[in-house]
Coordinates of C-alpha atoms in Angstrom, one line a residue:
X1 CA 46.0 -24.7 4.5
X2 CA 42.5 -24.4 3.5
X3 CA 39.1 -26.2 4.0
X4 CA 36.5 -27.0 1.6
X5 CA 32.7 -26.0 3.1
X6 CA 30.0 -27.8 1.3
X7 CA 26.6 -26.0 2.2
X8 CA 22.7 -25.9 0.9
X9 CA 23.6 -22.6 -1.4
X10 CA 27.1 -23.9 -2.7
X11 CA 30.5 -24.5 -1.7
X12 CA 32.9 -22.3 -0.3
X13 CA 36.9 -22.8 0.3
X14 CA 38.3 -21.3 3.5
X15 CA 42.2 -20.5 3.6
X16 CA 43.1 -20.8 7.2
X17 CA 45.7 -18.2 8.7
X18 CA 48.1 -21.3 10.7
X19 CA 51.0 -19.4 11.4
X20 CA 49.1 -16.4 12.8
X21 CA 46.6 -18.2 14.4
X22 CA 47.7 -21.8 15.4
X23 CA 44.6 -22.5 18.4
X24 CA 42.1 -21.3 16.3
X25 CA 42.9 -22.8 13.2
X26 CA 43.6 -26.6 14.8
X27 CA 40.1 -25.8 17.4
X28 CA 38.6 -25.6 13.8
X29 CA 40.2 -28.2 11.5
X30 CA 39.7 -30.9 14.2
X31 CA 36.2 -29.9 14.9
X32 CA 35.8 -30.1 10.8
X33 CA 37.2 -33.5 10.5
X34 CA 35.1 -35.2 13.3
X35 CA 31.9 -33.8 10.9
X36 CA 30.8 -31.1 14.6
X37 CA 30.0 -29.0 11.7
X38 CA 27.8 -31.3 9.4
X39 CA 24.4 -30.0 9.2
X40 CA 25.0 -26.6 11.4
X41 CA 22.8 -23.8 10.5
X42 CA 23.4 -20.4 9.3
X43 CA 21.2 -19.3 12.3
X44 CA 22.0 -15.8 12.0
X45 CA 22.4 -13.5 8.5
X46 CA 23.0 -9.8 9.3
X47 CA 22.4 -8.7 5.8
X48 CA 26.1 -6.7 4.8
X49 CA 27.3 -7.7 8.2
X50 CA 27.9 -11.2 8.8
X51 CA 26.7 -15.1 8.5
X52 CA 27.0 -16.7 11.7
X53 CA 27.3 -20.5 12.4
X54 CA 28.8 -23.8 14.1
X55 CA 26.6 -24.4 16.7
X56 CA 25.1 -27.5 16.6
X57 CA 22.1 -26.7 18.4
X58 CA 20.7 -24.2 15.9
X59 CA 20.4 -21.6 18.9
X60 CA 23.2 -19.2 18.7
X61 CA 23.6 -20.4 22.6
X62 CA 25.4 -24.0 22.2
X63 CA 28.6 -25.1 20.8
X64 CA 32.1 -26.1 22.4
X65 CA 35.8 -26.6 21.2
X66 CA 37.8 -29.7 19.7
X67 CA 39.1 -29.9 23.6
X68 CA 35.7 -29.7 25.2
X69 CA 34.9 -32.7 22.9
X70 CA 37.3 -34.9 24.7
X71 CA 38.1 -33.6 28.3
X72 CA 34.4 -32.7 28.9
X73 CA 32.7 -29.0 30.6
X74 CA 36.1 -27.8 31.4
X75 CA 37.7 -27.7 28.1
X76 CA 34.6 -26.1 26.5
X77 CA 36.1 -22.8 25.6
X78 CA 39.9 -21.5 24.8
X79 CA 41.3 -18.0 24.9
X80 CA 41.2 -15.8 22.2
X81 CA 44.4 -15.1 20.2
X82 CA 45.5 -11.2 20.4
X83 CA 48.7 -11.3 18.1
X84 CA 49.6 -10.4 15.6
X85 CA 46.4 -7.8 15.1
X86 CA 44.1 -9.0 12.0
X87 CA 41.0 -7.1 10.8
X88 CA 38.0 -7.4 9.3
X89 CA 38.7 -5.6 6.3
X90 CA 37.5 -7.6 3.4
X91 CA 34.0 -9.6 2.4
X92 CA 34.7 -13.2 3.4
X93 CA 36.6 -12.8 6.5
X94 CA 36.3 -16.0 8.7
X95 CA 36.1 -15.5 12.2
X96 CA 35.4 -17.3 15.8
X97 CA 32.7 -15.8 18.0
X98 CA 33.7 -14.1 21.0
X99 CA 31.3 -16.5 23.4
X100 CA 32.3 -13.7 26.3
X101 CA 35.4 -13.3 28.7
X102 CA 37.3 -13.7 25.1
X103 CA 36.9 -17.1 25.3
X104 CA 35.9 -19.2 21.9
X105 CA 33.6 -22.3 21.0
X106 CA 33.2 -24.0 17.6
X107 CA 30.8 -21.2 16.4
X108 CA 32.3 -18.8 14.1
X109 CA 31.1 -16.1 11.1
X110 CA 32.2 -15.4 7.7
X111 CA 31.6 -11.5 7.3
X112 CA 29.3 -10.2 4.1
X113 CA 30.8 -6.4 4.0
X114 CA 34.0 -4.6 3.3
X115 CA 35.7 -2.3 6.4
X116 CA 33.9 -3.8 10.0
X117 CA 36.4 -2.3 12.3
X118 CA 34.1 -2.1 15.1
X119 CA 34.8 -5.7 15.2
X120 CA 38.2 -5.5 15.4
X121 CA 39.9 -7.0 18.6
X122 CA 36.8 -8.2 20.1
X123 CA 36.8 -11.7 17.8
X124 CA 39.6 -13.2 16.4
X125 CA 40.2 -13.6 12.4
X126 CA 41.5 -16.7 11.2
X127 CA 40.7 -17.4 8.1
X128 CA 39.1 -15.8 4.8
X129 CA 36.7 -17.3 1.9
X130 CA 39.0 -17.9 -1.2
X131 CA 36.0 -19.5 -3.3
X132 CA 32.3 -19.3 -3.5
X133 CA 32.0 -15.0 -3.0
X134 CA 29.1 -16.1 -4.9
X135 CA 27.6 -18.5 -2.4
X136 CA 28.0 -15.4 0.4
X137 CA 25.8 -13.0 -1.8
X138 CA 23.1 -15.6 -2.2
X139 CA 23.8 -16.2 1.9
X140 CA 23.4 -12.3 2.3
X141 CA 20.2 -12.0 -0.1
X142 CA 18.1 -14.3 2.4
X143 CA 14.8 -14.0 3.9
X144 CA 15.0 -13.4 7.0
X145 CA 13.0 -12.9 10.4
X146 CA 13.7 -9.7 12.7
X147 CA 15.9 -11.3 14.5
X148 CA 17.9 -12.5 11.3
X149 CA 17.5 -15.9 11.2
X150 CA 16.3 -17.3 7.5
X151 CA 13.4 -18.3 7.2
X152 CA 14.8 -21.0 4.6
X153 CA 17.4 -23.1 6.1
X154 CA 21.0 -22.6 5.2
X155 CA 22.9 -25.6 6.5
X156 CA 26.6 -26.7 6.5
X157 CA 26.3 -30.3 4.7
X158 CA 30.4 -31.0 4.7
X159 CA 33.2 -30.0 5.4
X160 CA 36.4 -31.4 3.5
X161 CA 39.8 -30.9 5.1
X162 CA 42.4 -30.2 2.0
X163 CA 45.3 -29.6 4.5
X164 CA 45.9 -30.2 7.8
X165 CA 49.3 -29.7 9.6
X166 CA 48.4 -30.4 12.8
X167 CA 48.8 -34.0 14.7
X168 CA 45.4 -35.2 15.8
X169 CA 44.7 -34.7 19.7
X170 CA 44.9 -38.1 22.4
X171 CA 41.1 -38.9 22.6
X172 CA 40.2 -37.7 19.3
X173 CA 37.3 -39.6 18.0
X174 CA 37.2 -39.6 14.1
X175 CA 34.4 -41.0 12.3
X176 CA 35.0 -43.4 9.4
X177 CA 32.1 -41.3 7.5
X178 CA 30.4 -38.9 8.0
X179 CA 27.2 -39.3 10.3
X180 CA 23.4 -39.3 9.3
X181 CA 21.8 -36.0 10.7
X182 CA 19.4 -36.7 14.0
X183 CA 15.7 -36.0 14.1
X184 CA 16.2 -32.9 16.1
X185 CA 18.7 -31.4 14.1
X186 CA 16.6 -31.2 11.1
X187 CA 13.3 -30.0 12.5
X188 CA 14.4 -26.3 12.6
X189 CA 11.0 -24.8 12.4
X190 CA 11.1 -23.4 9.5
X191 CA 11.5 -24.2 5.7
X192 CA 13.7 -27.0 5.1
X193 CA 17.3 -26.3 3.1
X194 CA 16.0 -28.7 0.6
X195 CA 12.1 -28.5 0.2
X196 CA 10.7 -26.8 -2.3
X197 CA 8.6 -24.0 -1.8
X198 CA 7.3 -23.7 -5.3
X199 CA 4.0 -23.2 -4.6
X200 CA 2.8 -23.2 -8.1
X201 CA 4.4 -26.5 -8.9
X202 CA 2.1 -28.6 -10.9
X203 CA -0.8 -26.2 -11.3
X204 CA -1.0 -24.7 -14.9
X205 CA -1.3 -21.0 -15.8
X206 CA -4.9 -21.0 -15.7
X207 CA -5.1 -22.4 -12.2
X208 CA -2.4 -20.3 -11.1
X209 CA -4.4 -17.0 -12.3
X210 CA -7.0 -18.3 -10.7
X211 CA -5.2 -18.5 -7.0
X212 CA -3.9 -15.2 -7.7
X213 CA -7.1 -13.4 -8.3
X214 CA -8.8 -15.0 -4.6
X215 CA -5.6 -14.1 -2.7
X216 CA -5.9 -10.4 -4.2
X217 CA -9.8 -10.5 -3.6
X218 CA -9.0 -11.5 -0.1
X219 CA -6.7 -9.1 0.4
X220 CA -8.9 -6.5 -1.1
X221 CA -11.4 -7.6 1.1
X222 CA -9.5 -7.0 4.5
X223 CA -8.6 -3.7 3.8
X224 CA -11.8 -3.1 2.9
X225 CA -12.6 -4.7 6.2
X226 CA -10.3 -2.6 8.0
X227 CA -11.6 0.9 6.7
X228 CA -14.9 0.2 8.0
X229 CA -16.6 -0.2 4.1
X230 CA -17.4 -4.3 4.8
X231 CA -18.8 -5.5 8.3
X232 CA -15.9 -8.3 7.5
X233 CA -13.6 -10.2 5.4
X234 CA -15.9 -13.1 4.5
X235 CA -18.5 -11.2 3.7
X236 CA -20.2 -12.6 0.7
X237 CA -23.7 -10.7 -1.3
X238 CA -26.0 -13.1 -2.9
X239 CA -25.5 -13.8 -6.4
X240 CA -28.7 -14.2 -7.2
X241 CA -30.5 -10.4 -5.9
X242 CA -30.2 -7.8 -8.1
X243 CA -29.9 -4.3 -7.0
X244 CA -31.8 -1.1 -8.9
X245 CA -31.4 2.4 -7.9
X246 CA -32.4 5.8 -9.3
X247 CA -36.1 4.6 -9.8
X248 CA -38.9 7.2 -9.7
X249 CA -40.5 8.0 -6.2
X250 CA -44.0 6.2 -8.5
X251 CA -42.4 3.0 -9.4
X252 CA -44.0 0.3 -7.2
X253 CA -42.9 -3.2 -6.6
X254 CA -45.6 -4.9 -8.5
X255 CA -44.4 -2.5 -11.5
X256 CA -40.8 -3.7 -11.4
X257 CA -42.2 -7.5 -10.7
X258 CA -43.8 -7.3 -14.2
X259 CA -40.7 -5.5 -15.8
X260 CA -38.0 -8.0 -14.8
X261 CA -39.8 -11.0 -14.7
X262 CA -39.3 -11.4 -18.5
X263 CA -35.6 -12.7 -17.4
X264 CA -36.3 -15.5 -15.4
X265 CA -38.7 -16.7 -12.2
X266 CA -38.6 -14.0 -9.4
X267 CA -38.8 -14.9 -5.8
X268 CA -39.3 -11.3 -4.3
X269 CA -39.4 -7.8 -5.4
X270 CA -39.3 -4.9 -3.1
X271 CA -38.8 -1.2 -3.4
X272 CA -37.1 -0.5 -0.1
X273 CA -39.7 2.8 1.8
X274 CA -38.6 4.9 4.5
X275 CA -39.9 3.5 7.6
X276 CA -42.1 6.7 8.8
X277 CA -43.2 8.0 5.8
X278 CA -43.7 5.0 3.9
X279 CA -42.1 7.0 0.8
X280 CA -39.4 5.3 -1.8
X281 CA -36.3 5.4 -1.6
X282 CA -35.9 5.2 -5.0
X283 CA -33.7 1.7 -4.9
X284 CA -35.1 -1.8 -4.5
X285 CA -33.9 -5.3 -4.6
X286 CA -34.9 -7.7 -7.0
X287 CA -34.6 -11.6 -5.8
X288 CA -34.6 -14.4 -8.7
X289 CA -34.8 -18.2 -8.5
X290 CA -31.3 -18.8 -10.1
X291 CA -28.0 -16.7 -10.5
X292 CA -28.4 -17.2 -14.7
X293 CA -31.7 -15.3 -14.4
X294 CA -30.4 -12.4 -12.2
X295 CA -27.3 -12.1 -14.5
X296 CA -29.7 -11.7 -17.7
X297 CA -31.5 -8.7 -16.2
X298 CA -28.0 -7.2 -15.2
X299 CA -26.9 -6.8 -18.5
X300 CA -30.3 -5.7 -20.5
X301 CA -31.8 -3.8 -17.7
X302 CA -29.1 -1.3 -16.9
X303 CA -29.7 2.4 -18.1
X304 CA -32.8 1.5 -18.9
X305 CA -36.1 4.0 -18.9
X306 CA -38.9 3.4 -16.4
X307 CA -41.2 5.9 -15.5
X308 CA -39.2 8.4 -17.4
X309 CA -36.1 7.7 -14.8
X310 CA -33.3 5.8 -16.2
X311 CA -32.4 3.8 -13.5
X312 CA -28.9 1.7 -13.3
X313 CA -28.7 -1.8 -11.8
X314 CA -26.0 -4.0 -10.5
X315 CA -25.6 -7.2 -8.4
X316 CA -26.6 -7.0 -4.8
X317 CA -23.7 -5.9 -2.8
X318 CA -23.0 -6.4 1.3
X319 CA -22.3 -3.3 2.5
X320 CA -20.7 -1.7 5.3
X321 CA -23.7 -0.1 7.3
X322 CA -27.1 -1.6 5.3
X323 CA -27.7 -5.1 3.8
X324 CA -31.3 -6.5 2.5
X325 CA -32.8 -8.7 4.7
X326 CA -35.4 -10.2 2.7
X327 CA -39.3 -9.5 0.9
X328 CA -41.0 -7.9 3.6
X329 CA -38.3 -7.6 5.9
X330 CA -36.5 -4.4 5.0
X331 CA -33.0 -3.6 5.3
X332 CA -30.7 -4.6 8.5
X333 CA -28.3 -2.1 9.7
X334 CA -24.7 -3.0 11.0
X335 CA -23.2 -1.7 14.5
X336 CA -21.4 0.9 12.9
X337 CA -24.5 2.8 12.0
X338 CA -24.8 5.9 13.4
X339 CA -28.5 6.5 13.0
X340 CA -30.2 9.6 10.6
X341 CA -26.7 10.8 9.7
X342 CA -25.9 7.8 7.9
X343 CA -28.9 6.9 6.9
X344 CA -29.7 10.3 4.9
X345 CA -25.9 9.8 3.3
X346 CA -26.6 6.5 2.4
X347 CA -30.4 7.4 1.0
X348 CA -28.6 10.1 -1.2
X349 CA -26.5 8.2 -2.5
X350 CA -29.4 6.5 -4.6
X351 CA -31.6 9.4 -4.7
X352 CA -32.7 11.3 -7.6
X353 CA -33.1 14.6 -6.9
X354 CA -35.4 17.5 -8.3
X355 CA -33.5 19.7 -10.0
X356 CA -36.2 22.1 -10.9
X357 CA -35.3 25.9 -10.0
X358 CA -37.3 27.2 -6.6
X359 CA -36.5 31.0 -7.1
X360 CA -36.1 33.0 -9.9
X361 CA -33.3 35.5 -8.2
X362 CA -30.6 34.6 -10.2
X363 CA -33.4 35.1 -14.1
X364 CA -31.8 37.1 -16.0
X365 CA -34.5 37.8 -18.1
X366 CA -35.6 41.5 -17.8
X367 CA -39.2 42.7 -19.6
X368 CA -39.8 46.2 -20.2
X369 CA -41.8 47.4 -17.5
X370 CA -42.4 51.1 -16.3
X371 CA -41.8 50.4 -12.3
X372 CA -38.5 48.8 -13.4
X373 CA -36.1 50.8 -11.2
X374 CA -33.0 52.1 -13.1
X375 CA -29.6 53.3 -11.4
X376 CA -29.3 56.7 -11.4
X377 CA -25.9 57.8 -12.2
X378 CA -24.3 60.5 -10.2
X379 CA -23.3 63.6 -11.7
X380 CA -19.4 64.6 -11.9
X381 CA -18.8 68.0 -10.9
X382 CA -16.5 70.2 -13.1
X383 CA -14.1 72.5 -11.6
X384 CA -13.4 74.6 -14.9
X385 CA -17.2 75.5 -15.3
X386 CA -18.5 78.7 -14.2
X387 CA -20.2 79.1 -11.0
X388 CA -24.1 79.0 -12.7
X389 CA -25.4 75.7 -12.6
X390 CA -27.0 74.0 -15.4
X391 CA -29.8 73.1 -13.8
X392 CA -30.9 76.7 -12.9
X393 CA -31.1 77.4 -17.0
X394 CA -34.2 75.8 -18.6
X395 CA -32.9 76.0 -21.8
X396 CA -29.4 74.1 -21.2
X397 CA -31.8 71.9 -19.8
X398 CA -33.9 71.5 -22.9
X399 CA -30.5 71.5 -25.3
X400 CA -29.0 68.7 -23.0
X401 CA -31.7 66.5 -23.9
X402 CA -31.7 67.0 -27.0
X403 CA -27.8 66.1 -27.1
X404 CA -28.5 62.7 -25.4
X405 CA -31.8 62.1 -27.9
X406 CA -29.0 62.4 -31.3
X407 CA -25.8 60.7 -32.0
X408 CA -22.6 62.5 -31.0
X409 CA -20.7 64.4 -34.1
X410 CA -17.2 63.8 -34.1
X411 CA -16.2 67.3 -33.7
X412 CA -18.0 66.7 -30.1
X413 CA -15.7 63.3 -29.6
X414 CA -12.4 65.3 -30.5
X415 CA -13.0 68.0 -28.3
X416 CA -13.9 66.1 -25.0
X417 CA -10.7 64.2 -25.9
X418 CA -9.3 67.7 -26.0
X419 CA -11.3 68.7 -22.5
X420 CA -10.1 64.8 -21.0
X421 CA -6.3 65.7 -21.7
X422 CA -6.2 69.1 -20.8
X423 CA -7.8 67.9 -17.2
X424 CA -4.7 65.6 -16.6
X425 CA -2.1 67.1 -14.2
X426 CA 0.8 67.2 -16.5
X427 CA 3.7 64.9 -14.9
X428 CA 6.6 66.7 -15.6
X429 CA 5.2 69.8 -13.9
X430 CA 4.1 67.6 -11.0
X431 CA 7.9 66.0 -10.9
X432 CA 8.9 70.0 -11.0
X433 CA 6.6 70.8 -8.2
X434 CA 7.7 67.9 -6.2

C-alpha cells in the first residue's frame, strides 16, 4: 500500500506498513484522501534528524485524527501501536508524533539519518519513503531558524492515495477535489514555497556589482563602526575637501591657496594650528567649489615638493575622534576623545619629525688627540719566570721597547707557540691524576 506525497521540493512515495500497523496506517490514508494534509508545512527540519509535518495550523501544537474529524474533541487522538517493535533504522522512515500520553494526531515525520534508536518505542513507525530520497536531502539542506523551522516554506501540496484497503469510516466527508488553500494557511511568515527570492532577477551584471560593492561598504562601515574607528555607519566625508599632510611647519594657508588653486575655484584653505601655541600641525584641509576640481589636485598634487617637504594628499576622510569643521572653525572632536593623549597620537600621525642627531655619543669618529685616554692593558703574570721583576731592570726595560717598536721574527712566533703549549696542563696526566 503506498501513498504518493506531492510537495514544494518534489514528490515522494510512502509504502505504508498495513499489516503491522493497521490504526496508523487507516488514521493516515483517510486523513490523505479528505486532502487534511494539502498545504501542511514542514514546520520543523532537524538537519540529519527528522522533517516533521501534518499539522494544519503550521504550529507544531494543532492537528487531530481521521476519528476526531467526525466524532469531534473526544476522538482527537488514538493510542499508539506497541507491536510488533519497528525501528528507526533507515533514512526515510515515516512516523506518527507521540502528541504525549502515547497518544497520536495527524502529525507525523519522515526521518533524514540512518540508526535513531533513541526514538525507538517512544513513536510508532509506519511507513518508509520508497521514492524521492532525493527530495529528503534537498528537505534536510534547508535554511533554517534556531528553532528549525525553514525559513522558505516547504509545503505538502497533494497527497495521492495508490492503495487503500481500508472501508471508509460512517461520517467520512470526502471532497470531490481537492480544496483551495485559506488566507491563513498561506501567510506563514516567512518566504513563500513558491516566490522567488532571486534577488538579482532582472538587474544586469553591472548593476548587480554595483549592489554588491554598497552592501560590502556598508558592512565595512559597521565594523568599522563597531571598533570605535567611525563615530557611525552613515558616516559620509565630503567629496569635495581635500586633505594634505606632511607640510612643513612654514607652509601657510595663503601659500597652499595659491598652489592648488590652479585646479579649480577654492572655497577655503586652512592649515589646521594647535590651539595654544598657534603652531602647524603640519596637515590642512583644502575646500573646492566642485568634486571635479578636488579630484584634479588629488591626483597631480600627491608627493609633491613644497617647501622642501613632500607632502601626500588624499580625499577628506570622517574620522573616528577629529573631523574638519569648516575655514575658521577648526577641527570638532567626537565623544570618544580622550583629550592630550589622543590628540598627540593623532598629531603624530601627520607629523614630520626632525631627524637631525641631538648628541654625538654614539660618533664613531675618533681624531688623534693627546688627552685621548687609552685602556691600559693589564699585565699577565708568569709563573715560570724567575722571581726578579722586569721592571726593577732598566735595561729589560729599554730592550722591551724596542721589541714592541720592530716587527716580530718568526723564530720569536715559533717559540711563544712553543712557551703557549708547554703552559697547557697535559690531559692525559690530568685524567692520570684524577
Amino acid at each position: 500500500m503506498a501513498v504518493l506525497i506531492e510537495t514544494s521540493l518534489g514528490n515522494l512515495t510512502v509504502d505504508l506498513f498495513t499489516e503491522e500497523r493497521p490504526l496508523c496506517c487507516k488514521n493516515f490514508l483517510k486523513l490523505c484522501k479528505i486532502k487534511y494534509y494539502n498545504f501542511c508545512l514542514f514546520h520543523t527540519v532537524q538537519r540529519n534528524v527528522i522533517a516533521q509535518t501534518g499539522d494544519p495550523t503550521g504550529t507544531g501544537r494543532g492537528g487531530e485524527s481521521v476519528h476526531g474529524t467526525i466524532y469531534g474533541e473526544q476522538a482527537k487522538y488514538f493510542d499508539m501501536e506497541l507491536a510488533p517493535r519497528l525501528k528507526h533504522r533507515t533514512v526515510g522512515t515515516v512516523s506518527m508524533v507521540n502528541n504525549g500520553g502515547n497518544m497520536h494526531g495527524s502529525q507525523f515525520f519522515i526521518t533524514l539519518s540512518e540508526s535513531l534508536d533513541y526514538l525507538d518505542g517512544k513513536h510508532t513507525v509506519f511507513g518508509e519513503v520508497a521514492e524521492g530520497l532525493d527530495v529528503l536531502q534537498k528537505i534536510n539542506e534547508a535554511y533554517c531558524d534556531k528553532e528549525g523551522r525553514p525559513f522558505k516554506d516547504i509545503r505538502i501540496y497533494h497527497t495521492i492515495i495508490l492503495d487503500d484497503p481500508y472501508e471508509d469510516l460512517p461520517g467520512l466527508a470526502i471532497p470531490d477535489r481537492s480544496p483551495e488553500p485559506t488566507k491563513e494557511q498561506l501567510n506563514s511568515g516567512r518566504i513563500g514555497a513558491e516566490e522567488d527570492i532571486d534577488e538579482f532577477k532582472g538587474f544586469s551584471e553591472q548593476e548587480v556589482q554595483e549592489i554588491m560593492e554598497e552592501r560590502e561598504a556598508k558592512a565595512n562601515a559597521q565594523i568599522l563602526a563597531m571598533v570605535g574607528d567611525l563615530p557611525e555607519e552613515d558616516v559620509a566625508p565630503p567629496e569635495n575637501v581635500l586633505f594634505v599632510c606632511k607640510l612643513n611647519p612654514v607652509t601657510t594657508d595663503e601659500d597652499l591657496e595659491i598652489i592648488f588653486s590652479r585646479f579649480g575655484t577654492i572655497k577655503s584653505c586652512e592649515v589646521i594650528r594647535d590651539h595654544k601655541t598657534k603652531e602647524s600641525l603640519q596637515y590642512a584641509f583644502i575646500e573646492f567649489d566642485n568634486e571635479k576640481s578636488c579630484e584634479n589636485a588629488y591626483f597631480k598634487m600627491d608627493n609633491v615638493l613644497i617647501d622642501d617637504r613632500r607632502i601626500h594628499v588624499d580625499f577628506s576622510q570622517s574620522v573616528s575622534k577629529i573631523k574638519w569643521k569648516g575655514k575658521g572653525k577648526g577641527v570638532e572632536y567626537s565623544k570618544d576623545f580622550k583629550g592630550d593623549k589622543d590628540r598627540d597620537d593623532f598629531y603624530s600621525n601627520y607629523k614630520i619629525k626632525d631627524a637631525a642627531r641631538k648628541d654625538s655619543r654614539y660618533d664613531l669618529v675618533f681624531e688623534a688627540n693627546d688627552d685621548l685616554e687609552r685602556p691600559k692593558k693589564k699585565k699577565k703574570k708568569n709563573k715560570h719566570r724567575g722571581s726578579s721583576s722586569e721592571g726593577d731592570d732598566p735595561r729589560a726595560k729599554k730592550q722591551k721597547k724596542h721589541k714592541r717598536n720592530r716587527s716580530p721574527s718568526p723564530e720569536i712566533f715559533h717559540k711563544k707557540k712553543v712557551r703557549d703549549n708547554s703552559s697547557s696542563p697535559d690531559r692525559s696526566s690530568f685524567l692520570g691524576e684524577i
